[in-house]
Each structure stands twice: as structure tokens, then as C-alpha cells.
Coordinates of C-alpha atoms and ligand atoms in Angstrom, one line a residue:
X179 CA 18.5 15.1 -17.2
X180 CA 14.9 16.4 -17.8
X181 CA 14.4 20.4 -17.9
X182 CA 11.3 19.7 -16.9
X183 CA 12.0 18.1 -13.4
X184 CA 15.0 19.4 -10.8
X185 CA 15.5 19.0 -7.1
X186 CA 17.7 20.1 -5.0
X187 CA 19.6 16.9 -5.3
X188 CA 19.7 16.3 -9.2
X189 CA 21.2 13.0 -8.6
X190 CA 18.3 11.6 -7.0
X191 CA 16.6 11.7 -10.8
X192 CA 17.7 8.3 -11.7
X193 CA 16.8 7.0 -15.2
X194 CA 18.7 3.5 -15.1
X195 CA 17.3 0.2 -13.5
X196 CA 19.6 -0.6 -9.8
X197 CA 20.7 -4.3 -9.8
X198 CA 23.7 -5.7 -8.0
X199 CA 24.7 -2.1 -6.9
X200 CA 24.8 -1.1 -10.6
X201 CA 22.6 1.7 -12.5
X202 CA 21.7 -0.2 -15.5
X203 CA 19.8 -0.3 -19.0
X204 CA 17.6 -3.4 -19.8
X205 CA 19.3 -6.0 -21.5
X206 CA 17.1 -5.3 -24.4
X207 CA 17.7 -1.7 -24.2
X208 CA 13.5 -0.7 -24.3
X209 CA 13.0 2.3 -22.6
X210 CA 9.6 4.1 -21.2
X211 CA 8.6 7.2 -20.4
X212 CA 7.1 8.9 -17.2
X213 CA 4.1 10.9 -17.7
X214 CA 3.4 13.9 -15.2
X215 CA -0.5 13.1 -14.7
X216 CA -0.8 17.5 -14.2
X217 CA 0.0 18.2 -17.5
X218 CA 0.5 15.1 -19.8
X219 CA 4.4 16.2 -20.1
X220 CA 7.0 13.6 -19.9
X221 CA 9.1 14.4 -17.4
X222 CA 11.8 11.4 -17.4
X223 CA 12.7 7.6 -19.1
X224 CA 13.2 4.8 -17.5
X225 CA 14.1 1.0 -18.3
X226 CA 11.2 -0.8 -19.8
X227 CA 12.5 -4.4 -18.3
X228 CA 11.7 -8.1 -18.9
X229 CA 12.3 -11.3 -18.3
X230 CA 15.8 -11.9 -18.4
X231 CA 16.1 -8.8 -16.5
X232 CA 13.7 -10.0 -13.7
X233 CA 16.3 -13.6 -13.7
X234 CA 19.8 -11.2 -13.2
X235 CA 18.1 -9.0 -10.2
X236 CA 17.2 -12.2 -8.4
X237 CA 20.7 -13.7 -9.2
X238 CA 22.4 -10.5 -7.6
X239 CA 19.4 -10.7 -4.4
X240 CA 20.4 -14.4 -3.9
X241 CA 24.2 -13.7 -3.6
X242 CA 23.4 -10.8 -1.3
X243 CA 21.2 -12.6 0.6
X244 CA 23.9 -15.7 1.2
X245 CA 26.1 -13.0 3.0
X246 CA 23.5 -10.7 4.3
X247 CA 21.6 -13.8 5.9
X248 CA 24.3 -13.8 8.3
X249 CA 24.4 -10.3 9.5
X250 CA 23.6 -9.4 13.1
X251 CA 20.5 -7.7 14.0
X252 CA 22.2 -4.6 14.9
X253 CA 24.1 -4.4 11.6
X254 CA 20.5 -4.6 10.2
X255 CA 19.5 -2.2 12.3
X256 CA 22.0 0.5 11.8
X257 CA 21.5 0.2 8.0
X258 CA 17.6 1.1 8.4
X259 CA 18.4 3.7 10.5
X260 CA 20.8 5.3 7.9
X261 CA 18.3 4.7 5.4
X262 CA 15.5 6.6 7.3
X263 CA 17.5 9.7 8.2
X264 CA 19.0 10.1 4.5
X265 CA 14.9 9.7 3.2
X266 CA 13.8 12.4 6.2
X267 CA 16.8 14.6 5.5
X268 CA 15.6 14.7 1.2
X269 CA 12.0 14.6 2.1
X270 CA 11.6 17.6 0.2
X271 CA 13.0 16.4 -3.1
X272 CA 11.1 13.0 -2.8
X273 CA 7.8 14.5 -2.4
X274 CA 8.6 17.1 -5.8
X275 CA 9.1 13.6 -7.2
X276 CA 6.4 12.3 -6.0
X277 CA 4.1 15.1 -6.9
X278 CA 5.1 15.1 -10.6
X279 CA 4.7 11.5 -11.4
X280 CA 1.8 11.0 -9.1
X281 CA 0.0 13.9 -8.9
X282 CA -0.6 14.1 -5.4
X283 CA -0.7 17.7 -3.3
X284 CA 2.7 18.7 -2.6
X285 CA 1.4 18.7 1.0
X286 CA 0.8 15.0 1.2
X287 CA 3.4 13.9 -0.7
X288 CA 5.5 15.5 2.4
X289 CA 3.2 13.3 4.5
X290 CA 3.5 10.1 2.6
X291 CA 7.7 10.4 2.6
X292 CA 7.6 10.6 6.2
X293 CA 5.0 8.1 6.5
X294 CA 7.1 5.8 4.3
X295 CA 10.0 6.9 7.1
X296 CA 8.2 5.4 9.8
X297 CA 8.2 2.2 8.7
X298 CA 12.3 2.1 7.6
X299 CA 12.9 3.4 11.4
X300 CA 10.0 1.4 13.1
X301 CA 11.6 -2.0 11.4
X302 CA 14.8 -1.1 12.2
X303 CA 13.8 -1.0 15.8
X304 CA 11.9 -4.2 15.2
X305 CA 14.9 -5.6 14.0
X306 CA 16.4 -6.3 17.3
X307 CA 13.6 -7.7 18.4
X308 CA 12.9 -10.8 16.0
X309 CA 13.6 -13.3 18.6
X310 CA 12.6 -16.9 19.2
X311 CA 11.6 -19.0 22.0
X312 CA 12.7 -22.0 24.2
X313 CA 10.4 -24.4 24.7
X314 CA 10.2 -26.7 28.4
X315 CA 11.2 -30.1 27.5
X316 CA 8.8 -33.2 27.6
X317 CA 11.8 -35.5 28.2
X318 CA 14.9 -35.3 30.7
X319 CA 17.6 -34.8 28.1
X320 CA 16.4 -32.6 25.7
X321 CA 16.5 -29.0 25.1
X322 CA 13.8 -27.5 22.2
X323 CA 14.3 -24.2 20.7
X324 CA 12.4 -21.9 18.0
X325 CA 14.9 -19.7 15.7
X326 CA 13.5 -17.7 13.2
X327 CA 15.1 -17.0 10.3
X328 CA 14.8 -14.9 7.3
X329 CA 12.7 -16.3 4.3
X330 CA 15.1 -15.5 1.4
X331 CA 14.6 -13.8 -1.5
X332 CA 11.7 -11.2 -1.4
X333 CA 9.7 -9.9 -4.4
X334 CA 8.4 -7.0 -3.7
X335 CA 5.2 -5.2 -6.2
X336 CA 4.0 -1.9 -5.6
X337 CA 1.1 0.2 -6.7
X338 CA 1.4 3.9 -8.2
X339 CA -1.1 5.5 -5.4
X340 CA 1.9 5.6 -2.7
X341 CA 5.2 5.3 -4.8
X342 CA 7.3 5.7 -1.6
X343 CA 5.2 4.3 0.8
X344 CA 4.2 1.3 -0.2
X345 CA 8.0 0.5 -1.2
X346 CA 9.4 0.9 2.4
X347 CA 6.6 -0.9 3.6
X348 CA 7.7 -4.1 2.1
X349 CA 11.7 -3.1 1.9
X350 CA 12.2 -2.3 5.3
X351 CA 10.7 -5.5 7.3
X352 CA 12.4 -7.4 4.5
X353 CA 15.8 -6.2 5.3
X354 CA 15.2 -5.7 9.3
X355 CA 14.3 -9.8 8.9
X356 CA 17.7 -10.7 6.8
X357 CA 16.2 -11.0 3.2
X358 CA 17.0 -9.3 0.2
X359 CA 14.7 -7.9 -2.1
X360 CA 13.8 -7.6 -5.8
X361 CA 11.4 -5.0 -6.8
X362 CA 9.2 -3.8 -9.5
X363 CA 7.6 0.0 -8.9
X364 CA 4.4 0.8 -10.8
X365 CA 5.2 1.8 -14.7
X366 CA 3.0 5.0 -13.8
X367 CA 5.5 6.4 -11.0
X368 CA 9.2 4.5 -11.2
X369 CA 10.7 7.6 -10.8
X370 CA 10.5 7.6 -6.4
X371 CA 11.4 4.1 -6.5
X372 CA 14.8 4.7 -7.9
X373 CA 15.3 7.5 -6.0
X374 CA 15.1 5.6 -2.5
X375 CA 17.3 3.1 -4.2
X376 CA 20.0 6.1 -4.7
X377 CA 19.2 6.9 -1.0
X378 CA 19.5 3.4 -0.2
X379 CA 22.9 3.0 -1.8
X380 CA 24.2 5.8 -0.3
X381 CA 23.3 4.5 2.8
X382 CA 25.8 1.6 2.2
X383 CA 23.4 -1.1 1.6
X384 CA 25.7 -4.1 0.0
X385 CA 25.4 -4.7 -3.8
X386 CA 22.6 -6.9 -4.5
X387 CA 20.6 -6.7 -1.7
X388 CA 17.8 -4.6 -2.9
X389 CA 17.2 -4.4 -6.6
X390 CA 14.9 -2.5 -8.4
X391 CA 13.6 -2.8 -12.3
X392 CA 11.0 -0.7 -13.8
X393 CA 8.7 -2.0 -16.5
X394 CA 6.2 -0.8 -18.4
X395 CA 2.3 -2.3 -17.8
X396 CA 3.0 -4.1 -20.8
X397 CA 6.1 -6.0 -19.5
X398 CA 5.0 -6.1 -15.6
X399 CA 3.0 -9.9 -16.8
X400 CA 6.4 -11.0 -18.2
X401 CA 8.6 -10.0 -15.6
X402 CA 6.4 -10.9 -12.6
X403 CA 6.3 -14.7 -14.3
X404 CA 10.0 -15.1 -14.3
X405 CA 9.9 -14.1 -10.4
X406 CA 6.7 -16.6 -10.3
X407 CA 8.8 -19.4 -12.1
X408 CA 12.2 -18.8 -9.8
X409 CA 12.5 -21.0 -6.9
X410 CA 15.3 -18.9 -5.5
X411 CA 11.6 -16.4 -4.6
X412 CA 11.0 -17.1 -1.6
X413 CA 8.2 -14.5 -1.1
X414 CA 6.2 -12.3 -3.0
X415 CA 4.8 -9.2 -1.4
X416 CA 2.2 -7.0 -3.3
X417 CA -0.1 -4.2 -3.2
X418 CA -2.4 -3.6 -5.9
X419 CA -5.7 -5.2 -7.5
X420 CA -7.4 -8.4 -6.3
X421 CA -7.3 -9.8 -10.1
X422 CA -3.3 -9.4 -10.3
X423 CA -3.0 -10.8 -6.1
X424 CA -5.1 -13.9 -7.4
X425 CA -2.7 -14.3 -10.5
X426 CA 0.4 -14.0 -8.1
X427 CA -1.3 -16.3 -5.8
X428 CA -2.5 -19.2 -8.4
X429 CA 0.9 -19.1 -9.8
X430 CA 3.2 -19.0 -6.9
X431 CA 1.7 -22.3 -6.2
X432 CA 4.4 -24.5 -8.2
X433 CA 7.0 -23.2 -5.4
X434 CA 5.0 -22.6 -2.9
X435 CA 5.9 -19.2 -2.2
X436 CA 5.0 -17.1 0.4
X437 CA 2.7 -14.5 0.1
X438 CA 1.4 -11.1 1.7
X439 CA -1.5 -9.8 -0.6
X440 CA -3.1 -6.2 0.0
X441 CA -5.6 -6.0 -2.7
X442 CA -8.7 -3.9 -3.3
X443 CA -11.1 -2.3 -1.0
X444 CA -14.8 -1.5 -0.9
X445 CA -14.4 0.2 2.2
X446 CA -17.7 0.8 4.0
X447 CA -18.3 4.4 5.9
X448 CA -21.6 4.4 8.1
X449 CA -23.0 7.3 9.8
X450 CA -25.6 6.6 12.7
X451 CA -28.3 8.9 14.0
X452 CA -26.2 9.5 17.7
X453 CA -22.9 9.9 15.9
X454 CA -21.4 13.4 16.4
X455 CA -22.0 14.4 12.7
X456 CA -19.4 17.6 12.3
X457 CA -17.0 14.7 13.3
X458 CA -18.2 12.2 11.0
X459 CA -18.1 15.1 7.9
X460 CA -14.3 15.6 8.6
X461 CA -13.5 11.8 9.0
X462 CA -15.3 11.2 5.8
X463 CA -13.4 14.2 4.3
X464 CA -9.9 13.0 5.3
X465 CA -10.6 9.5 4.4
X466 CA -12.4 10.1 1.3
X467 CA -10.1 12.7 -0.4
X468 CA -7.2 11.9 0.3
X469 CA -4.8 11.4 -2.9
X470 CA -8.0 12.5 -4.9
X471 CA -10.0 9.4 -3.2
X472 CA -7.0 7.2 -5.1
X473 CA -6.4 4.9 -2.0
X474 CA -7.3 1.2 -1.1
X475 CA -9.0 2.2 2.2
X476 CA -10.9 5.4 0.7
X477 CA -14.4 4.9 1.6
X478 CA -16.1 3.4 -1.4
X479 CA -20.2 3.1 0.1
X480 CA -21.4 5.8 2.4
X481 CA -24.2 4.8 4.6
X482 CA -26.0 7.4 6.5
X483 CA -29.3 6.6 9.3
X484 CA -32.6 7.9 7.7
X485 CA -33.2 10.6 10.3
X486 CA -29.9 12.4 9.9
X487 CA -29.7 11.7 6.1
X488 CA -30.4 14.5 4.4
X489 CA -28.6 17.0 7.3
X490 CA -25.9 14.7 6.4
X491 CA -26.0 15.6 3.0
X492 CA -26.1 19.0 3.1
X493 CA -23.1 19.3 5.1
X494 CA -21.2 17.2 2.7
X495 CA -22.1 18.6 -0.1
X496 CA -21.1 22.1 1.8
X497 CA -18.1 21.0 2.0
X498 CA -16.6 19.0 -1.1
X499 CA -18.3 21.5 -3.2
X500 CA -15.6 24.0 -2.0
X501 CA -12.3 21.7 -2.4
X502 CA -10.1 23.2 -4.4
X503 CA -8.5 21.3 -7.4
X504 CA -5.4 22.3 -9.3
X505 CA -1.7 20.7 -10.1
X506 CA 0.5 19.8 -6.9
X507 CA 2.6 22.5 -6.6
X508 CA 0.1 25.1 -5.8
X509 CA -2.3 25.0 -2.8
X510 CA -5.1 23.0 -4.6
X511 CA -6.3 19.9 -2.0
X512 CA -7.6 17.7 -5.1
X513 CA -4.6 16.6 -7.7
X514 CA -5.2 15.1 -11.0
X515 CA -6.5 11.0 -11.3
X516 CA -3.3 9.3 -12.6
X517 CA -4.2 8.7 -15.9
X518 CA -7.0 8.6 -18.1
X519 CA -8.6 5.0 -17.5
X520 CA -9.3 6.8 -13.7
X521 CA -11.7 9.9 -15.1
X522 CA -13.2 7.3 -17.8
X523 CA -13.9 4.4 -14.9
X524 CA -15.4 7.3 -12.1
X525 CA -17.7 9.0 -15.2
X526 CA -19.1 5.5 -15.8
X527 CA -19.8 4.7 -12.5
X528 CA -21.3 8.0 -12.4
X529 CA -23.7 7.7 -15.7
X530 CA -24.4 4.1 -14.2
X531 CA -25.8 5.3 -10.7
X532 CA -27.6 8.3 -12.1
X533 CA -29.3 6.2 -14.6
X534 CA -30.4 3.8 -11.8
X535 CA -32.0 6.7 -10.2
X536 CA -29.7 8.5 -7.9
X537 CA -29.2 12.1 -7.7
X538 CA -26.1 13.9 -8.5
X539 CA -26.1 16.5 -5.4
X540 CA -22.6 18.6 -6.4
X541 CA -19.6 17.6 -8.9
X542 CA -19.7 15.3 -11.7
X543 CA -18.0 16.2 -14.4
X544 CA -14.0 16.6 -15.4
X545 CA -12.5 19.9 -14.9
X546 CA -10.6 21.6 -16.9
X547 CA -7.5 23.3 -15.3
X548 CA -6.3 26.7 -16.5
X549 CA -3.0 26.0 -15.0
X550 CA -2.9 22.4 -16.7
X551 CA -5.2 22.0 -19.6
X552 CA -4.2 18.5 -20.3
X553 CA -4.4 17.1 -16.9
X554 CA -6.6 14.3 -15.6
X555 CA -8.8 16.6 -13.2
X556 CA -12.6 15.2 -12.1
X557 CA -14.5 17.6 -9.7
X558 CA -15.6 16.4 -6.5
X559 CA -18.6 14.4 -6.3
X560 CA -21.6 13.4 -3.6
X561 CA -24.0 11.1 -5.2
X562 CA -27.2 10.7 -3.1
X563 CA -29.8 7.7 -3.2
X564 CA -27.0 5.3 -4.4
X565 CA -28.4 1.4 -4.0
X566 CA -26.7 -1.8 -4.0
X567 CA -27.9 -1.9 -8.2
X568 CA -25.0 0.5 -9.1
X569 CA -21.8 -0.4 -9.9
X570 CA -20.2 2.0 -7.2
X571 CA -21.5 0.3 -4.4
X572 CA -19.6 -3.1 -5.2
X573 CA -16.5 -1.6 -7.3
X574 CA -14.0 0.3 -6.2
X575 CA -13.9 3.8 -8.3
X576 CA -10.9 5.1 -7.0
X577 CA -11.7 9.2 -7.8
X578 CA -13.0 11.7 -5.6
X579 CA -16.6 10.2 -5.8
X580 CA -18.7 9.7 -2.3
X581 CA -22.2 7.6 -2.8
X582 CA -24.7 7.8 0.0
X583 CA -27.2 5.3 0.8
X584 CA -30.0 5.6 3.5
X585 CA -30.6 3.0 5.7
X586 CA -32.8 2.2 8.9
X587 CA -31.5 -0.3 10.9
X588 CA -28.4 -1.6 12.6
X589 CA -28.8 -4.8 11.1
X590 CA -29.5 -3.8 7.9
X591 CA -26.4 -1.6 7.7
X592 CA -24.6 -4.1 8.8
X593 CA -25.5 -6.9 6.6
X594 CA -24.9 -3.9 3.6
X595 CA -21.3 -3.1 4.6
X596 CA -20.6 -7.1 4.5
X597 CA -22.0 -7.8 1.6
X598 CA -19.1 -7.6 -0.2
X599 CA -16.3 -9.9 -1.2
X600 CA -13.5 -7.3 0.0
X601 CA -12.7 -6.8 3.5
X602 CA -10.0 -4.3 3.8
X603 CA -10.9 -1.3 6.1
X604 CA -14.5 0.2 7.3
X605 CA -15.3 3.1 9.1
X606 CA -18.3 3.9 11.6
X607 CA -19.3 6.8 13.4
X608 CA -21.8 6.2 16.8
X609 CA -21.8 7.2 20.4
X610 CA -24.1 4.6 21.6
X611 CA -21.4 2.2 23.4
X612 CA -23.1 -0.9 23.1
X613 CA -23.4 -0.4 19.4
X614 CA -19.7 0.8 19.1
X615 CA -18.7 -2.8 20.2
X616 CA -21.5 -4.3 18.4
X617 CA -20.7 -3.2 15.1
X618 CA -17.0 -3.1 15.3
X619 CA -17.3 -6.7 16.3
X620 CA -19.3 -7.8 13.3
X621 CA -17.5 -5.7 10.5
X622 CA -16.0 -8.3 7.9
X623 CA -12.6 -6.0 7.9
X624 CA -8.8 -6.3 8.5
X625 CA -9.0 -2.9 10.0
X626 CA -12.2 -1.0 11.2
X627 CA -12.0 3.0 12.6
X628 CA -14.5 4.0 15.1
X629 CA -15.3 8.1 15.0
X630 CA -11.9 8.3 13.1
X631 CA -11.2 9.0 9.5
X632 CA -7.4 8.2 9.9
X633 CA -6.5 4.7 10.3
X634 CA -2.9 3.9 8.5
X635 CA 0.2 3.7 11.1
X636 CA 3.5 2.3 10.8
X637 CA 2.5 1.2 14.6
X638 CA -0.7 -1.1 13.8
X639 CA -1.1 -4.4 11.5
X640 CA -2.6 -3.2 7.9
X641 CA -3.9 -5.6 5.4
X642 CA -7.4 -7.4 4.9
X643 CA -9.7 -10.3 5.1
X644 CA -11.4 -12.3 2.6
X645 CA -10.6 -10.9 -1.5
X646 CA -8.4 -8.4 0.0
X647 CA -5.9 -10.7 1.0
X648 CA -3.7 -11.8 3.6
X649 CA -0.3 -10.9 5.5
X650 CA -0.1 -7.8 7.9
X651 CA 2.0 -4.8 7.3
X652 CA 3.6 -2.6 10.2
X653 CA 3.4 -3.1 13.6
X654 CA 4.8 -5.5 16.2
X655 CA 3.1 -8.7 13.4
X656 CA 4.9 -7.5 10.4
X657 CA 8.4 -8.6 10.6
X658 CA 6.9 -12.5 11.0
X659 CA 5.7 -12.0 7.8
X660 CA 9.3 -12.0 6.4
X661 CA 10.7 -14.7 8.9
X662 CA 10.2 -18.2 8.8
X663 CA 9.8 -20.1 12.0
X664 CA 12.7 -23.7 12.5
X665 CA 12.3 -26.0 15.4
X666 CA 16.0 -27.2 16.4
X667 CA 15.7 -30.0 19.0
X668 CA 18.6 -31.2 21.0
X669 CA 19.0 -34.9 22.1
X670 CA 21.1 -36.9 24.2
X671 CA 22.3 -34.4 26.8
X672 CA 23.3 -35.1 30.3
X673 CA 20.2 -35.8 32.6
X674 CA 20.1 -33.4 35.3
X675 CA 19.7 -35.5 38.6
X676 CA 16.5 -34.9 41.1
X677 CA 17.3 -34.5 44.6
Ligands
ADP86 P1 -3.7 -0.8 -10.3 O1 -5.1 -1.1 -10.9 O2 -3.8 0.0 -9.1 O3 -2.7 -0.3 -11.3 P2 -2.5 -3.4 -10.5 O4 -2.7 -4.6 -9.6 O5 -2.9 -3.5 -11.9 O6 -3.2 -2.2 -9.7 O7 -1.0 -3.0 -10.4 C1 -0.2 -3.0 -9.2 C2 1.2 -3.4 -9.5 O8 1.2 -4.8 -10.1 C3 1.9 -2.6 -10.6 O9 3.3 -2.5 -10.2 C4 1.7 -3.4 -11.8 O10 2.7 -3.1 -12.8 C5 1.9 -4.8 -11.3 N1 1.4 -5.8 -12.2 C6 0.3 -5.8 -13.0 N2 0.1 -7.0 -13.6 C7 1.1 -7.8 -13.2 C8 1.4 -9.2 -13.4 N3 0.7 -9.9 -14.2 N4 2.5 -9.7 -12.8 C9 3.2 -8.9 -11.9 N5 2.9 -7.6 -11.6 C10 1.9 -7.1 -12.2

């Protein structure tokens, strides 16, 4: 046990992989350790796992799943259900968890575990409902049906930025559909992973059917090809970058796999001249800042009409320059970027746009902490006269950094916001109806948010359209995504007589 770290529940602090109902080492024996982004402390060690670990978890799924296959919906169901009240009723120790190894606010870590919740209890209610059809025959005799059944084998990859979320995102449909599951959590935040894996066991899951191996960045290429190679994969569901989805995608091609891909964003955020702009400030501020701006649908390109810009500005600026930024325990609203790489990539987007000629209007530099000297802090930022030159307008930076860009028309904003190769949420604030309809119509975007800064629910489809992939998750489409679709036709049966 760590010194550094206690919960309530010491027990959730698992250090050992979990495959077939076991707490394991790898079968190498390499170990890693996790980093608390505040402070640059290590605050636990985990398995650093490979190959032949990746082959034994999908062994154990497969067994599992040859049983669990055959369980009845309501079985299913019950086990979510378990699941979600054991997470709700240690949400306190899973966001301290997820505070140290991810940095985030205390306060949305809380969020995020019951966020995470809603999707174990909204799939278990799905569960029940992952019927079929019967199709009207074409010929006296016959009877044609649609089952659907569960896909197999599920890999499951998840990103640092929501180490609980993102995990019963893809856990929960998977087991509500009848698959089993083998997952890898990001090396930077294994820590909440195994803990719901604890939770999970307690809440009787059967041996096998949900595995999880840590790795460390340097053995995630390794381990993900051994789940690539394995036919007994059935699916692979992942969150994270566009250049590791297209990987996953190109070589999942040799069996065919099926695939659920939410990758990068470049969200768009547009401001028009009739939009309510006290509202559009706040929507901006929720979806901006959030997690330090460390999330796929953060707006990445403000756009703001030429007769409100500079109004617009000024209230911005008003307002991030008086964020408060600190280590998650305390009250600060801004944690630390997870690592290093995060403060390096948001400075050079930063130099790059202010030597293209924009204007730094508040933030801008790293901070330095006096609670936690060591920690990845980077003030918040509004960056004015941004163009479509600059590297933040067409990369993600993934820091509390907001670039505005003026615009004039419509059209032209609209044409801007598109003209991008992502397609994974955008955001617009008008009160003109026609426009409302117009815009939200022509938005390349899985998901678009009209006068709202909020748009993630465990009740509507998430995911993207173009380089940010496919699959849907949440809502009423999500469990399909797990399920595959059989046609059973029947033959030969007595002819019903007409009158
Ligand atoms: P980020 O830039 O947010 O870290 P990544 O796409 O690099 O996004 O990482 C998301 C997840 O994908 C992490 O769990 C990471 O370890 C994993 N990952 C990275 N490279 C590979 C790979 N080649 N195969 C399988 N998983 C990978």
C-alpha cells in the first residue's frame, strides 16, 4: 500500500492486473509506476503488461463469454445494477482516485463517477430491451425472424482524460449485450480501472468475463497487436487519438473486426450577433474548461460575429482570467495538464499563433503552484485574432487555451467550422430560428449543441463523423453496437388454409 494514497476503502487500491477473476503480476513480472500529475509523486505500481498477457485475458474472456452468452437478459441486468449501486455507494473513494492520477477537481471527479454510473444503470435497463423482430412472410409456409446476439469477445481501450467514464461506457453495453470484455486503461491513470474491476468483482461478475491489464505507453503497441492478431476479438472499442483509431482500424482488417472509434475533436464554438451572449460566455466556460480543456468535445476554434467580437472578448477574458488553478483537493476549478507533453504541446501552439500575429489577451504561461511546485499547471488562456494559419485552429491542444476568430457571415462561418477533417461535436449560440435550423443542419458533427455548453448524456448517441470515427455510445443506439444482427428463416411449415 502507498502512504501517499488512502481511501476509505483501502482495498479498492489495486496494484495487480484482474484476469480470469485473479489479481495478477505480468508474466514477465515488469512493473510501472503511477504518477500524481499535482505533484510529480508516485503514488502506486502497477503491471507493465504484454503480449502474452494480452493472449491469457482473451483466453479467460472467451471461456466466460461461452457461458455468459447464454445468460438471460435479466441476469444481465441484475449484474449491472449491482455494479452501478456498489460504484455510486464508493463514489467518494473513486473520485480521490481519480483526482490523484488524473488531476482533475475533486468536484468533477464526483461528476464523472456518477456520470460513468449512468451508463452501467442505463445499460442495464437497456439490457431487457435488446430484442429482435419477426418479419411477414413472402411465402405461405415460412416464418422469418431477426435474433440478435452478442458479438463476442470485446476489446475495450480507454483514454486517461475520463479514467472511469470512458471504461463503463464501453463495459456496460458490452456485458448488458452478452460479451465479455478485455481491457487496457491508459498507462497515465490505471489506478480507477482496477478499482471498478474490484467493484465489479464484488458485484459477482463470473471469472473471466471482464479482464483488465495495464501497460505502460511503451507496451500498449505490443499488447493492442496481440488483441489485433486474435480472431477470438470480436470487437474493438476505443477512445483516444485519430492516429492510434486508424492503426486499430487498418489492422483489425485481417479478421474483420468490428469497430467503434471515438477519436479526436476540433470542436467548433460560434458566437452570432443575436445570440444571448452572458449565455454563450457560460456555455463556452463549461465546455471549454472542463478537466483543464483535456476533453475530446472541448471547444478547440472559437468563432465570434464581427459586431459582438470584441464585447465578446472582454467578457471572456473577465472571466477565465479569474479561474482559480491549484491541485484537486482544494477548491481550485483548473487541475494540472496530465503530464508534461500537454504544457509543451499548448506553449507551442501558443508561440505559433502569437507569431502569426494574434494577440495574447490574458494567460499564457505555466504556473507555478505553491501548493505543488512540481505540477503540470498552464494558466488560462484567450487568444484573440487566431486565423486558420495557426496550428490551434486545425489541432487539437487539449489545455485550457480558447482561440477566437472574427468572422462576418453565416456562410463563411460555416464553411470555417467544416473545414476540418474531424467531426466530433460543435457548438453555436443564435436566436434567430431560421438560422438555428440552418446551421445545425449543415454542421459536419456527430453531435452539435445549440445555446448549450453541456452535451454528454448517458441518454443520447455520442461519437463522430468523418476522422472522428464511427459507432455511437449511450443511448437507445448503443447496445447495437455490441450485438450482431442473425436472420433465422423457417421452412416447410404447415400452410394455413384461406377461407
Ligand atoms: P492520447 O493522446 O489521449 O494519450 P492515445 O490514442 O495515444 O491518446 O491513447 C489512448 C489509448 O490508446 C491509451 O490507452 C493508450 O495506451 C492506447 N494506445 C496507444 N497506442 C496504442 C496501440 N498502438 N495499440 C493499442 N493501444 C494503444
Amino acid at each position: 500500500m502507498n502512504p501517499n494514497l488512502t481511501l476509505t476503502r483501502n482495498n479498492l487500491i489495486r496494484q495487480q492486473s484482474f484476469v480470469d477473476g485473479q489479481w495478477v503480476d505480468a508474466a514477465d513480472g515488469r512493473r510501472m509506476a503511477v504518477i500524481d500529475p499535482a505533484t510529480g509523486a508516485t503514488i502506486g505500481e502497477v503491471p507493465d503488461s504484454g503480449a502474452d498477457d494480452a493472449r491469457a485475458a482473451v483466453d479467460a474472456a472467451q471461456r466466460a463469454f461461452e457461458s455468459y452468452r447464454h445468460t438471460v437478459a435479466r441476469e444481465r441486468a441484475a449484474l449491472l445494477k449491482r455494479w452501478h449501486g456498489l460504484i455510486m455507494a464508493n463514489q467518494e473513494d473513486l473520485a480521490r482516485l481519480i483526482s490523484r492520477e488524473q488531476g482533475k477537481p475533486l468536484m468533477e471527479s464526483r461528476t464523472e463517477v456518477a456520470y460513468g454510473a449512468s451508463y452501467v444503470e442505463w445499460f442495464a435497463e437497456e439490457a431487457k430491451r435488446g430484442g429482435g423482430d419477426v418479419i411477414p412472410e413472402q411465402h405461405p409456409g415460412h416464418r422469418m425472424l431477426v435474433v440478435k446476439q452478442p458479438v463476442g469477445v470485446v476489446a475495450a481501450i480507454t483514454p486517461w482524460n475520463f479514467p472511469l467514464a470512458m471504461l463503463a461506457r464501453k463495459i456496460a453495453p458490452a456485458l448488458a449485450a452478452g460479451c465479455a470484455v478485455v481491457c487496457k486503461p491508459a498507462e497515465d491513470t490505471p489506478l480507477t480501472a482496477l478499482a471498478m474491476a474490484a467493484l465489479l468483482e464484488e458485484a459477482g461478475a463470473p471469472a473471466g468475463l471482464v479482464n483488465i491489464l495495464t501497460s505502460s505507453r511503451e507496451r500498449a503497441a505490443p499488447l493492442g497487436d496481440a488483441w489485433l492478431a486474435d480472431p477470438r476479438v470480436r470487437k474493438i472499442s476505443f477512445t483516444g487519438s485519430t492516429p492510434v483509431g486508424k492503426h486499430l482500424a487498418r489492422h483489425s482488417a485481417d479478421t474483420l473486426k468490428r469497430l467503434s472509434l471515438e477519436l479526436g475533436g476540433n470542436a467548433p464554438f460560434i458566437v452570432f450577433e443575436d445570440a444571448d451572449l452572458v449565455a454563450a460566455v457560460d456555455g463556452l466556460m463549461v465546455a471549454k474548461f472542463r478537466n483543464a480543456g483535456q476533453t475530446c468535445i472541448c471547444p478547440n476554434r472559437v468563432y465570434v460575429q464581427q459586431s459582438v467580437y470584441a464585447t465578446f472578448i472582454e467578457m471572456l477574458a473577465a472571466r477565465v482570467g479569474a479561474l482559480t488553478i491549484g491541485p484537486a483537493g482544494g477548491s481550485a476549478e483548473i487541475g494540472p495538464l496530465i503530464n508534461l507533453r500537454a504544457i509543451e504541446k499548448a506553449e507551442a501552439h501558443l508561440a505559433d499563433a502569437v507569431a502569426h500575429g494574434a494577440r495574447l489577451v490574458v494567460g499564457g504561461a505555466r504556473h507555478a503552484c505553491p501548493d505543488a511546485p512540481d505540477g503540470h499547471f498552464f494558466t488560462p488562456t484567450v487568444v484573440a485574432d487566431v486565423d486558420a494559419r495557426m496550428r490551434m485552429s486545425h489541432e487539437e491542444t487539449f489545455g485550457p487555451v480558447v482561440p477566437v476568430t472574427p468572422f462576418a457571415t453565416e456562410d463563411e462561418v460555416v464553411a470555417l467550422a467544416n473545414d476540418t477533417p474531424y467531426g466530433l461535436a460543435a457548438y453555436f449560440y443564435s436566436r434567430d430560428i431560421d438560422r438555428v435550423w440552418q446551421v445545425a443542419e449543415s454542421i459536419e458533427a456527430g453531435m452539435v449543441a445549440v445555446n448549450d455548453g453541456v452535451l454528454s448524456t448517458e441518454v443520447a448517441p455520442f461519437g463522430g463523423i468523418k476522422e472522428s470515427g464511427y459507432g455511437r455510445e449511450g443511448s437507445q443506439y448503443g447496445l447495437d453496437e455490441y450485438l450482431n444482427i442473425k436472420y433465422i428463416r423457417h421452412g416447410n411449415l404447415p400452410v394455413r388454409k384461406q377461407a
